[in-house]
DNA sequence: TTGAAAGCGATACCAA
DNA sequence: TTGGTATCGCTTTCAA
């Protein structure tokens, strides 16, 4: 394949190397005729600029670094839509995406910035106290967090509004006449790692339930597997004798096995028990039965993260300042919440 | 953060810039004392070499390009283990991973190579006739295919041996006394795109079934959703009156809904009907019920792909030549195949 | 509107 | 065992 340089293009087009550069960047007015000659030469030679040389001379790589939670026991499902959306958004701005895995910790961040491998970084799976956040804040490149640490150190954060999600779930159940709440929370490793959204969800759920005068029982599954789901189902049923119970499930991976475990015990959701899950819409639709859900909106979150990243990369005067951007979740009713005659929304 | 260069390191260590370079690369013997001084200076300045400059001068980027099937309707589940394994394998060799999505087609490949963004490429989701393969073969950088096109053009290919998987499934069912086979195949888009593994699996299944004297019915689900699964369940049951039927399901995403649909119709797998799925072990274990599966081995496949990639990157004399590397699948029995008294393996 | 030339920060050759 | 320096391919002043 070609190994032509901008010098070759210049020669073919009969112009100087700098003119070739300016034609490509548009940073200088060029007469129509020379531009055409240059473009023709580029076409003819199938010239592609050398990324390394460009990065060296121009001090920008046109690469965004993406730190993803691999290897961790973080919810692996639902990661793809994030990566996918970030990748396509990057491409739409003519940026490449460099993948770094979480298990490298802050070393990955230092490498990314120190070696000038990228112009900006998106970091996912933020913990409440995250050792990487202060490091990220000290880098020469802007960093956008998908998730909210306790102290963002002035970094931009984007995430679903998990507190609002919790309030939506509690309100929906309170409004439909339920008088008791069970939250099937997060497994021990998630809690121990102090994943930020888990805490935000649980705190807000407790607070709202208190405000609405509903007692809450928070259960903790061991993990997202069948046995854990079966145990949860038993606890819910043992607990739920007294009244009209609404179950809230923010931990995505336990949803399917839990639905199965409840079904196997003869429970009909929407009749014997109400359930709201926090999940993508696709998962809620395809589950058996389809359940009322509050959407995680991974695509929206990713898009907004990339938007603030690009805002940081070329700071439009008077516009973006870093801050926290919370995406509002959306509740979709699919019949797993029993409604009374008093309310019918 | 630091923005030190190797020149700074040289100054602090009291040596020349080239000595710093040689200390880092080890391409030249260095006296212990100077090496120590240089390393101390590097440490002190937290020096990191500029990737662009390195790529430019050294003509190698230490980046591998990874082309993943986003946006396509290719099975999104099971993609993560591939990416994850490739990423960690790359890191183990001190390479970065640049993500390119499939929907860019061969343009992405040309960019990767043309701009010298990477030293080698891993490409997934190969079709039988894949327009990208001839392009890949014409690049200046080595390309490893995860999947097998009809004409690999001399490129290295690594994949699960889907033909062997099909034969294993057929043999297992034949050996256990089944006298009829139903294959719940791939949905129309997969067939139309001529995804290579789908064809390999179906051809081999038909051939082996013929050799074993078993009639085969190949069904085609519309997609991987509940309604499609329900339709499949009906067809299987309508068909299966006459004898002992064994069902083979190579399309991963339909497995869960199909299991549910069968269960809802009162079918007990391993008693009324036998089923073997092609899926990761995790999925087979966690399903309801857990099913006998043939593993997709994404981690093995990825590891071997990276192994041949690194073999291409520094060609050990007398070792690697490009070729096709098929990973043997593994069958794990989980009780969804009914066994006769005549065989008990 | 265009060109010449000085870097950008490494690598690796040629000498010593 | 080490240092000087040309070079990689592009961007961006500075001059014209």
XYZ file of C-alpha atoms (C1' of nucleotides) in Angstrom:
722
model
C 0.000 0.000 0.000
C 0.966 3.609 -0.303
C 3.602 5.135 1.878
C 3.390 8.602 0.423
C 4.068 11.683 2.463
C 2.795 15.199 2.223
C 6.030 16.016 0.448
C 5.043 13.656 -2.346
C 1.662 15.301 -2.549
C 3.340 18.696 -2.711
C 5.589 17.582 -5.529
C 2.758 16.098 -7.562
C 0.583 19.148 -7.054
C 3.469 21.516 -7.709
C 3.082 23.355 -4.442
C 4.954 23.516 -1.157
C 4.511 21.097 1.678
C 2.979 23.760 3.842
C 0.305 24.420 1.286
C -0.660 20.773 1.403
C -0.941 21.032 5.148
C -3.108 24.132 4.929
C -5.369 22.575 2.347
C -5.980 19.697 4.695
C -6.490 21.762 7.805
C -8.313 24.682 6.251
C -6.412 27.005 8.541
C -5.489 29.349 5.761
C -7.335 30.593 2.670
C -6.276 28.746 -0.457
C -7.131 29.646 -4.004
C -9.588 27.311 -5.642
C -7.167 26.231 -8.332
C -4.336 25.198 -6.025
C -6.725 23.522 -3.674
C -8.079 21.448 -6.530
C -4.601 20.449 -7.641
C -3.673 19.434 -4.117
C -6.838 17.459 -3.582
C -6.318 15.718 -6.901
C -2.797 14.769 -5.887
C -4.017 13.472 -2.538
C -6.612 11.429 -4.319
C -4.173 10.126 -6.864
C -1.631 9.011 -4.301
C -4.282 7.891 -1.812
C -2.337 9.957 0.622
C -3.043 9.590 4.341
C -1.269 11.763 6.870
C 0.995 9.982 9.315
C -0.695 10.105 12.696
C 2.493 10.085 14.711
C 4.065 12.943 12.812
C 0.852 14.872 13.052
C 0.611 14.342 16.774
C 4.210 15.350 17.212
C 4.063 18.530 15.219
C 0.522 19.533 16.037
C 0.511 18.540 19.678
C -2.779 16.807 19.362
C -3.455 13.184 18.659
C -7.116 13.190 17.676
C -7.505 10.210 19.953
C -9.718 9.865 22.988
C -8.798 7.413 25.675
C -11.592 5.241 27.020
C -11.183 3.562 30.392
C -13.602 0.657 30.674
C -14.383 -1.668 33.567
C -13.058 -4.994 32.393
C -11.877 -7.585 34.804
C -13.867 -6.041 37.586
C -17.017 -7.766 38.624
C -18.899 -4.712 37.488
C -22.016 -5.447 35.526
C -20.643 -6.662 32.214
C -23.989 -6.556 30.500
C -24.853 -3.104 29.315
C -21.254 -2.071 28.837
C -21.363 -2.493 25.088
C -23.886 0.258 24.384
C -21.611 2.672 26.217
C -18.525 1.678 24.271
C -20.468 1.599 21.060
C -21.934 5.047 21.482
C -18.669 6.568 22.585
C -16.879 5.021 19.631
C -19.367 6.275 17.093
C -19.478 9.699 18.658
C -15.701 9.882 18.520
C -15.676 8.878 14.874
C -18.286 11.500 14.100
C -15.743 14.060 15.290
C -12.907 12.344 13.468
C -11.321 11.028 16.635
C -9.985 7.551 17.285
C -10.669 5.575 20.447
C -7.944 3.999 22.523
C -9.124 1.371 24.937
C -7.647 1.066 28.406
C -8.879 -1.372 30.965
C -9.753 -0.552 34.479
C -7.459 -3.060 36.088
C -4.520 -0.857 35.244
C -5.871 1.685 37.700
C -4.293 5.098 37.608
C -1.215 3.733 35.840
C -3.295 3.562 32.684
C -4.262 7.179 33.086
C -0.698 8.297 33.570
C 0.396 6.391 30.515
C -2.360 7.836 28.383
C -1.499 11.389 29.331
C 2.217 11.034 29.928
C 2.934 9.516 26.553
C 0.549 11.889 24.828
C -1.448 8.970 23.542
C -4.680 10.929 23.535
C -6.177 14.402 23.802
C -8.881 13.559 26.312
C -10.125 10.703 28.436
C -13.479 9.181 29.267
C -13.437 7.131 32.429
C -16.195 4.761 33.447
C -17.085 2.835 36.565
C -16.302 5.560 39.050
C -16.276 4.664 42.710
C -17.367 6.954 45.520
C -13.793 7.272 46.666
C -11.808 6.594 43.551
C -8.044 6.740 43.673
C -8.018 7.510 39.989
C -10.009 10.705 40.263
C -7.333 12.870 41.865
C -4.854 11.463 39.365
C -7.229 12.214 36.522
C -7.641 15.757 37.764
C -3.891 16.274 37.718
C -3.394 15.269 34.092
C -2.655 17.633 31.251
C -5.620 16.302 29.321
C -9.286 16.823 30.123
C -11.096 13.880 31.695
C -14.819 13.214 31.699
C -16.201 10.854 34.311
C -19.143 8.592 33.620
C -20.274 8.329 37.204
C -20.069 10.627 40.194
C -17.352 10.406 42.828
C -17.733 12.084 46.166
C -15.137 14.670 45.199
C -14.970 15.208 41.446
C -12.005 17.581 41.798
C -13.446 19.888 39.235
C -13.839 17.203 36.601
C -16.901 16.920 34.395
C -19.253 14.145 35.408
C -22.084 12.612 33.439
C -24.368 9.884 34.632
C -27.878 8.693 34.913
C -29.683 10.384 37.764
C -29.891 7.301 39.940
C -31.419 9.253 42.789
C -34.211 10.401 40.508
C -34.593 6.821 39.310
C -35.040 5.664 42.866
C -37.594 8.375 43.538
C -39.478 7.491 40.383
C -39.664 3.871 41.408
C -40.784 4.659 44.954
C -43.344 7.184 43.753
C -44.753 4.845 41.178
C -45.297 2.179 43.796
C -46.588 4.602 46.413
C -48.965 6.193 43.932
C -50.417 2.831 43.024
C -51.335 2.038 46.582
C -48.497 -0.186 47.694
C -47.768 -0.025 51.358
C -44.474 -1.777 51.638
C -41.250 -1.769 49.660
C -38.574 -4.350 49.074
C -35.372 -3.284 47.352
C -33.298 -6.101 45.966
C -30.028 -4.244 46.170
C -26.491 -4.845 45.047
C -24.252 -7.815 45.829
C -21.413 -7.474 48.347
C -18.579 -6.755 45.891
C -20.466 -3.813 44.407
C -21.195 -2.419 47.842
C -17.664 -2.968 49.029
C -16.193 -1.213 46.049
C -18.525 1.660 46.826
C -19.732 2.003 43.293
C -21.235 5.438 43.221
C -24.553 4.759 41.547
C -25.411 1.981 43.958
C -25.102 4.326 46.880
C -26.986 7.101 45.192
C -29.832 4.775 44.337
C -30.146 3.192 47.740
C -29.919 6.453 49.676
C -32.527 8.137 47.545
C -34.826 5.128 47.705
C -34.676 5.089 51.480
C -35.204 8.812 51.722
C -38.158 8.898 49.383
C -39.782 5.890 50.953
C -39.459 7.601 54.306
C -41.030 10.735 52.921
C -43.891 8.742 51.518
C -44.349 6.841 54.739
C -43.488 3.440 53.306
C -41.431 0.887 55.197
C -38.490 -0.431 53.169
C -36.641 -3.685 53.349
C -33.319 -3.709 51.518
C -32.134 -7.176 50.594
C -28.658 -8.010 49.431
C -28.251 -10.773 46.882
C -25.012 -12.706 46.903
C -24.564 -12.179 43.182
C -26.579 -12.267 39.987
C -26.923 -16.017 39.701
C -29.816 -18.385 39.950
C -29.235 -19.501 43.492
C -28.997 -15.928 44.705
C -32.184 -15.062 42.832
C -33.981 -18.002 44.354
C -32.963 -16.864 47.809
C -34.227 -13.374 47.055
C -37.538 -14.745 45.832
C -37.987 -16.690 49.042
C -37.237 -13.675 51.179
C -39.607 -11.490 49.226
C -42.422 -13.983 49.543
C -41.752 -14.657 53.218
C -41.832 -10.957 53.853
C -44.704 -10.044 51.635
C -47.568 -11.732 53.385
C -48.876 -8.743 55.231
C -49.775 -6.295 52.541
C -49.299 -4.974 49.096
C -45.637 -5.230 48.387
C -43.694 -3.464 45.689
C -40.286 -4.754 44.691
C -37.572 -2.540 43.232
C -34.579 -4.140 41.525
C -31.757 -1.777 40.588
C -29.121 -4.484 40.039
C -29.571 -5.481 36.443
C -28.013 -8.915 36.311
C -30.251 -10.423 38.937
C -33.406 -9.403 37.120
C -33.860 -12.331 34.768
C -33.150 -15.094 37.267
C -35.342 -13.326 39.802
C -38.233 -13.153 37.380
C -37.822 -16.820 36.729
C -37.618 -17.702 40.396
C -40.779 -15.756 41.135
C -42.584 -17.284 38.173
C -41.555 -20.762 39.231
C -43.134 -20.072 42.616
C -46.427 -19.241 41.007
C -46.178 -15.515 41.494
C -47.887 -13.458 38.822
C -46.324 -10.023 38.664
C -48.831 -7.228 38.520
C -51.299 -9.331 40.413
C -49.632 -10.939 43.417
C -46.631 -8.687 43.545
C -45.420 -5.531 41.876
C -41.966 -5.111 40.404
C -39.967 -2.311 38.860
C -36.536 -2.953 37.450
C -33.677 -0.638 36.594
C -32.528 -1.867 33.195
C -32.234 -1.043 29.561
C -35.513 -0.992 27.673
C -34.377 -3.873 25.495
C -33.911 -6.081 28.495
C -37.240 -5.119 30.020
C -39.076 -5.834 26.779
C -37.459 -9.154 26.107
C -37.721 -10.521 29.600
C -40.298 -13.064 30.606
C -42.532 -11.454 31.568
C -41.692 -8.006 30.225
C -41.456 -5.750 33.229
C -42.025 -2.144 34.106
C -38.617 -0.546 34.039
C -36.682 2.610 34.535
C -34.244 2.959 31.710
C -30.502 3.229 32.186
C -30.142 5.259 29.002
C -26.563 4.234 28.259
C -26.640 5.900 24.875
C -27.828 9.216 26.230
C -25.298 9.183 28.994
C -22.487 8.359 26.582
C -23.556 11.000 24.118
C -23.627 13.660 26.776
C -20.259 12.538 28.082
C -18.780 12.907 24.625
C -20.484 16.240 24.189
C -18.821 17.656 27.267
C -15.552 16.074 26.236
C -15.595 17.867 22.906
C -16.663 21.038 24.633
C -13.539 20.760 26.740
C -11.393 20.038 23.696
C -12.295 23.203 21.912
C -13.659 25.544 24.498
C -16.284 27.626 22.750
C -16.085 31.002 24.394
C -18.750 31.520 26.990
C -20.150 28.024 26.869
C -19.207 24.871 28.680
C -17.759 24.778 32.133
C -17.180 21.456 33.808
C -19.882 20.301 36.126
C -22.250 17.478 36.771
C -24.674 16.413 34.100
C -27.417 14.073 35.233
C -29.536 12.297 32.671
C -33.137 11.818 33.666
C -34.330 8.224 33.521
C -37.595 7.206 31.940
C -40.200 4.858 33.375
C -42.023 2.533 31.017
C -45.028 0.598 32.292
C -45.273 -2.999 31.189
C -47.848 -4.322 33.577
C -45.767 -5.669 36.428
C -47.046 -2.992 38.779
C -50.512 -3.590 40.139
C -52.683 -0.517 39.948
C -55.620 0.274 42.227
C -58.835 1.773 41.024
C -57.868 5.028 42.717
C -54.990 5.641 40.380
C -54.651 4.793 36.753
C -51.842 6.602 35.082
C 1.794 17.022 35.125
C 5.157 16.439 33.608
C 5.982 17.394 30.081
C 9.581 16.314 30.200
C 11.415 14.972 27.206
C 14.280 12.576 26.858
C 16.489 15.616 26.476
C 15.575 16.652 29.995
C 16.363 13.203 31.250
C 19.723 13.326 29.466
C 20.558 16.654 31.031
C 19.656 15.535 34.538
C 21.566 12.289 34.169
C 24.510 14.007 32.551
C 24.457 11.834 29.440
C 23.463 12.233 25.831
C 19.948 11.872 24.526
C 20.876 8.763 22.622
C 22.085 7.097 25.762
C 18.711 7.683 27.342
C 17.108 6.061 24.347
C 19.396 3.062 24.558
C 18.786 2.657 28.243
C 15.074 2.485 27.575
C 15.280 0.157 24.624
C 18.144 -2.024 25.801
C 19.443 -2.133 22.253
C 22.944 -1.358 23.315
C 25.061 -2.362 26.294
C 25.172 0.350 28.940
C 27.434 0.477 31.941
C 25.678 -0.126 35.207
C 26.548 3.286 36.589
C 25.190 5.330 33.695
C 22.128 3.160 33.503
C 21.408 3.816 37.127
C 21.833 7.547 36.707
C 19.506 7.549 33.723
C 16.882 5.459 35.456
C 17.073 7.733 38.465
C 16.529 10.763 36.266
C 13.572 9.090 34.564
C 12.110 8.313 37.932
C 12.707 11.776 39.261
C 11.093 13.515 36.314
C 8.382 10.838 35.937
C 9.431 10.849 32.346
C 7.228 9.118 29.780
C 8.290 8.897 26.156
C 6.119 10.717 23.670
C 4.231 8.101 21.683
C 3.983 10.166 18.515
C 7.669 10.942 18.385
C 8.469 7.345 19.072
C 6.197 6.120 16.343
C 7.662 8.591 13.912
C 11.290 7.834 14.577
C 10.963 4.153 15.303
C 8.405 3.343 12.649
C 6.312 1.377 15.049
C 3.415 2.515 17.126
C 3.057 -0.281 19.668
C -0.648 -0.142 18.977
C -2.873 -2.897 17.674
C -6.039 -1.997 15.839
C -9.140 -3.938 16.794
C -12.083 -4.027 14.409
C -15.231 -5.000 16.292
C -18.767 -5.660 15.067
C -20.748 -2.799 16.514
C -23.828 -1.515 14.840
C -24.287 -4.744 12.992
C -26.944 -7.077 14.244
C -24.218 -9.529 15.055
C -24.612 -11.248 18.361
C -23.806 -8.507 20.837
C -23.622 -10.882 23.760
C -20.303 -12.586 23.976
C -18.405 -9.788 22.324
C -17.019 -8.481 25.573
C -14.898 -11.513 26.437
C -13.204 -11.151 23.066
C -12.439 -7.496 23.525
C -11.415 -8.047 27.088
C -9.000 -10.845 26.308
C -7.508 -9.044 23.355
C -7.019 -5.920 25.416
C -5.303 -7.700 28.250
C -3.140 -9.719 25.902
C -2.084 -6.534 24.156
C -1.200 -4.896 27.451
C 0.823 -7.924 28.448
C 3.017 -7.199 25.428
C 3.054 -3.477 26.134
C 0.789 -2.637 23.225
C -2.194 -0.297 23.207
C -5.538 -1.127 21.623
C -7.253 1.150 19.160
C -10.916 0.416 18.617
C -12.479 0.659 15.186
C -16.055 -0.247 14.487
C -17.217 -2.500 11.768
C -19.609 -0.067 10.186
C -16.674 1.818 8.762
C -15.975 -1.168 6.557
C -12.663 -1.178 4.743
C -12.319 2.579 5.183
C -11.435 1.926 8.793
C -8.756 -0.513 7.739
C -7.242 1.910 5.287
C -7.191 4.631 7.877
C -5.543 2.393 10.441
C -2.765 1.372 8.083
C -2.554 4.505 5.947
C -2.096 6.816 8.883
C 0.234 4.400 10.607
C -2.069 4.315 13.585
C -1.102 0.765 14.466
C 1.397 -1.997 13.827
C -1.117 -4.790 13.344
C -4.843 -5.388 13.143
C -7.279 -7.903 14.571
C -10.515 -8.077 12.644
C -13.641 -9.790 13.911
C -16.967 -10.790 12.423
C -15.626 -12.052 9.121
C -18.108 -12.869 6.394
C -17.750 -15.656 3.869
C -17.223 -13.132 1.142
C -15.879 -10.149 2.963
C -14.972 -7.045 1.036
C -12.552 -6.112 3.784
C -10.416 -9.201 3.449
C -8.734 -8.323 0.148
C -8.204 -4.820 1.472
C -6.732 -6.212 4.674
C -4.397 -8.422 2.683
C -3.105 -5.415 0.767
C -2.146 -3.392 3.825
C 1.374 -2.767 5.009
C 0.514 -4.128 8.431
C -0.244 -7.732 9.346
C -3.892 -8.592 9.906
C -5.292 -11.486 11.886
C -8.851 -12.563 11.191
C -11.102 -13.912 13.901
C -13.280 -15.948 11.588
C -12.700 -17.698 8.303
C -13.519 -16.160 4.933
C -13.755 -18.286 1.834
C -10.527 -16.811 0.544
C -8.233 -15.659 3.350
C -5.728 -14.209 0.871
C -2.868 -15.538 2.878
C -3.995 -13.907 6.121
C -3.875 -15.672 9.455
C -7.249 -16.875 10.670
C -8.258 -18.003 14.116
C -11.672 -19.216 15.117
C -13.621 -21.820 16.955
C -13.951 -24.963 14.916
C -17.653 -24.588 14.253
C -17.698 -27.619 12.006
C -16.265 -29.709 14.808
C -18.831 -28.170 17.149
C -21.613 -29.239 14.823
C -20.212 -32.739 14.591
C -19.889 -32.952 18.352
C -23.510 -31.965 18.779
C -24.758 -34.394 16.171
C -22.636 -37.203 17.518
C -23.742 -36.612 21.067
C -27.375 -36.826 20.044
C -26.844 -39.771 17.745
C -24.868 -41.640 20.374
C -27.634 -41.182 22.879
C -30.198 -42.812 20.652
C -31.976 -39.845 19.121
C -33.397 -40.498 15.723
C -34.262 -37.056 14.527
C -32.573 -33.669 14.615
C -33.891 -30.152 14.685
C -31.442 -27.308 14.251
C -32.710 -23.929 15.325
C -30.487 -21.987 12.990
C -29.637 -18.355 12.448
C -32.029 -15.501 11.696
C -32.285 -14.062 8.182
C -29.866 -11.150 8.619
C -27.094 -13.474 9.761
C -27.709 -15.804 6.838
C -27.916 -12.957 4.365
C -24.667 -11.460 5.559
C -23.116 -14.873 5.085
C -21.450 -14.885 8.433
C -18.818 -17.548 8.068
C -19.366 -19.541 11.238
C -23.076 -19.909 10.582
C -22.395 -21.571 7.268
C -19.660 -23.761 8.631
C -21.872 -24.942 11.447
C -24.913 -25.679 9.331
C -23.002 -27.449 6.581
C -21.155 -29.654 8.998
C -24.307 -30.424 10.939
C -26.106 -31.521 7.794
C -23.169 -33.588 6.625
C -22.651 -35.350 9.910
C -26.329 -36.016 10.379
C -26.402 -37.542 6.913
C -23.436 -39.709 7.734
C -25.125 -40.860 10.912
C -28.382 -41.511 9.108
C -30.388 -38.912 10.990
C -32.988 -36.735 9.312
C -32.466 -33.046 10.027
C -34.903 -30.185 10.051
C -33.292 -26.766 10.004
C -35.543 -24.034 11.334
C -34.890 -20.358 10.906
C -35.936 -18.036 13.710
C -36.870 -14.505 12.772
C -34.574 -13.109 15.431
C -33.591 -13.737 19.028
C -36.739 -12.399 20.652
C -39.524 -13.985 22.607
C -42.014 -14.196 19.791
C -39.493 -15.859 17.517
C -38.595 -18.291 20.264
C -42.240 -19.128 20.843
C -42.668 -19.853 17.143
C -39.632 -22.111 17.228
C -40.963 -23.958 20.248
C -44.244 -24.598 18.461
C -42.517 -25.904 15.376
C -40.278 -28.157 17.375
C -43.203 -29.637 19.246
C -45.334 -29.991 16.143
C -42.523 -31.783 14.455
C -41.372 -33.909 17.321
C -44.284 -36.253 17.763
C -42.880 -39.158 15.864
C -39.731 -40.046 17.697
C -36.894 -39.028 19.919
C -35.944 -35.577 18.870
C -32.712 -33.767 19.572
C -32.554 -30.002 19.215
C -29.364 -28.130 18.408
C -29.229 -24.378 18.915
C -26.123 -22.643 17.567
C -27.564 -19.114 17.654
C -26.816 -17.915 21.127
C -29.316 -15.137 21.626
C -32.360 -17.276 21.043
C -31.359 -19.788 23.679
C -32.863 -18.204 26.783
C -36.215 -17.285 25.300
C -36.421 -20.698 23.679
C -35.772 -22.437 26.963
C -38.506 -20.370 28.502
C -40.952 -21.043 25.696
C -40.363 -24.762 25.945
C -40.682 -24.719 29.709
C -43.910 -22.773 29.501
C -45.270 -25.495 27.241
C -44.561 -28.109 29.853
C -41.549 -29.567 28.116
C -38.934 -30.985 30.423
C -35.574 -31.011 28.720
C -33.702 -34.253 29.094
C -36.970 -36.106 29.402
C -39.361 -34.996 26.679
C -36.830 -33.411 24.420
C -33.054 -33.130 24.194
C -31.220 -29.896 23.630
C -27.637 -28.842 23.040
C -26.724 -25.187 22.782
C -23.698 -23.436 21.378
C -22.877 -20.846 24.018
C -20.393 -19.747 26.589
C -20.216 -21.932 29.659
C -21.390 -19.079 31.845
C -24.580 -18.756 29.877
C -25.230 -22.476 29.901
C -24.737 -22.690 33.643
C -26.874 -19.733 34.525
C -29.763 -20.547 32.238
C -32.991 -22.032 33.467
C -32.570 -24.903 33.222
C -28.809 -25.152 32.789
C -28.246 -26.844 29.479
C -25.708 -29.100 27.852
C -23.542 -26.835 25.774
C -20.649 -26.638 23.419
C -18.446 -23.792 24.467
C -17.588 -20.881 22.220
C -14.261 -20.396 23.978
C -13.966 -16.687 23.222
C -10.959 -16.321 25.485
C -9.036 -19.132 23.848
C -9.806 -17.868 20.405
C -8.734 -14.342 21.307
C -5.554 -15.523 22.944
C -4.549 -17.539 19.938
C -5.382 -14.649 17.653
C -3.088 -12.407 19.638
C -0.412 -15.073 19.697
C -0.305 -15.236 15.923
C -0.436 -11.473 15.742
C 2.666 -11.137 17.882
C 4.312 -13.907 15.937
C 3.762 -11.822 12.826
C 5.073 -8.709 14.536
C 8.411 -10.183 15.360
C 8.877 -13.153 13.103
C 10.878 -15.652 15.073
C 13.014 -17.402 12.513
C 11.620 -20.741 11.493
C 8.398 -20.436 13.456
C 5.110 -18.862 12.547
C 3.666 -18.874 9.117
C 0.171 -17.559 8.550
C -2.508 -20.166 8.338
C -5.751 -21.232 9.874
C -5.938 -21.967 13.554
C -9.093 -23.728 14.705
C -9.874 -23.969 18.380
C -11.570 -27.153 19.430
C -14.840 -26.638 21.304
C -15.722 -28.483 24.469
C -18.985 -30.193 25.294
C -20.286 -30.018 28.845
C -23.212 -32.184 29.838
C -25.824 -30.583 32.034
C -28.669 -32.987 31.737
C -30.682 -31.603 28.870
C -29.807 -34.563 26.660
C -31.746 -37.700 27.388
C -29.538 -40.759 27.558
C -30.621 -44.294 26.803
C -29.500 -47.289 28.794
C -27.351 -48.356 25.868
C -24.986 -45.447 26.247
C -23.903 -43.656 29.315
C -20.913 -41.456 28.774
C -2.201 33.672 -1.707
C 2.041 31.005 -1.180
C 6.890 29.164 0.209
C 10.999 28.268 3.153
C 12.487 26.566 7.172
C 12.469 25.779 12.132
C 10.902 22.756 15.179
C 8.005 18.650 17.537
C 10.635 14.352 20.522
C 12.101 10.350 19.685
C 15.543 6.520 17.108
C 19.645 4.777 15.234
C 23.600 5.367 12.406
C 28.416 6.796 12.298
C 32.299 7.955 14.874
C 35.214 8.064 18.711
C 30.889 2.133 26.365
C 29.307 6.636 24.820
C 28.110 11.133 22.022
C 26.830 13.836 17.986
C 23.523 14.255 14.521
C 20.593 13.135 10.596
C 16.056 11.683 10.159
C 11.080 10.401 10.693
C 6.513 13.456 8.421
C 3.969 16.909 9.770
C 2.536 21.944 11.603
C 3.254 26.594 11.870
C 5.650 30.749 12.201
C 7.969 34.283 9.390
C 8.686 36.422 4.926
C 7.447 37.486 0.505
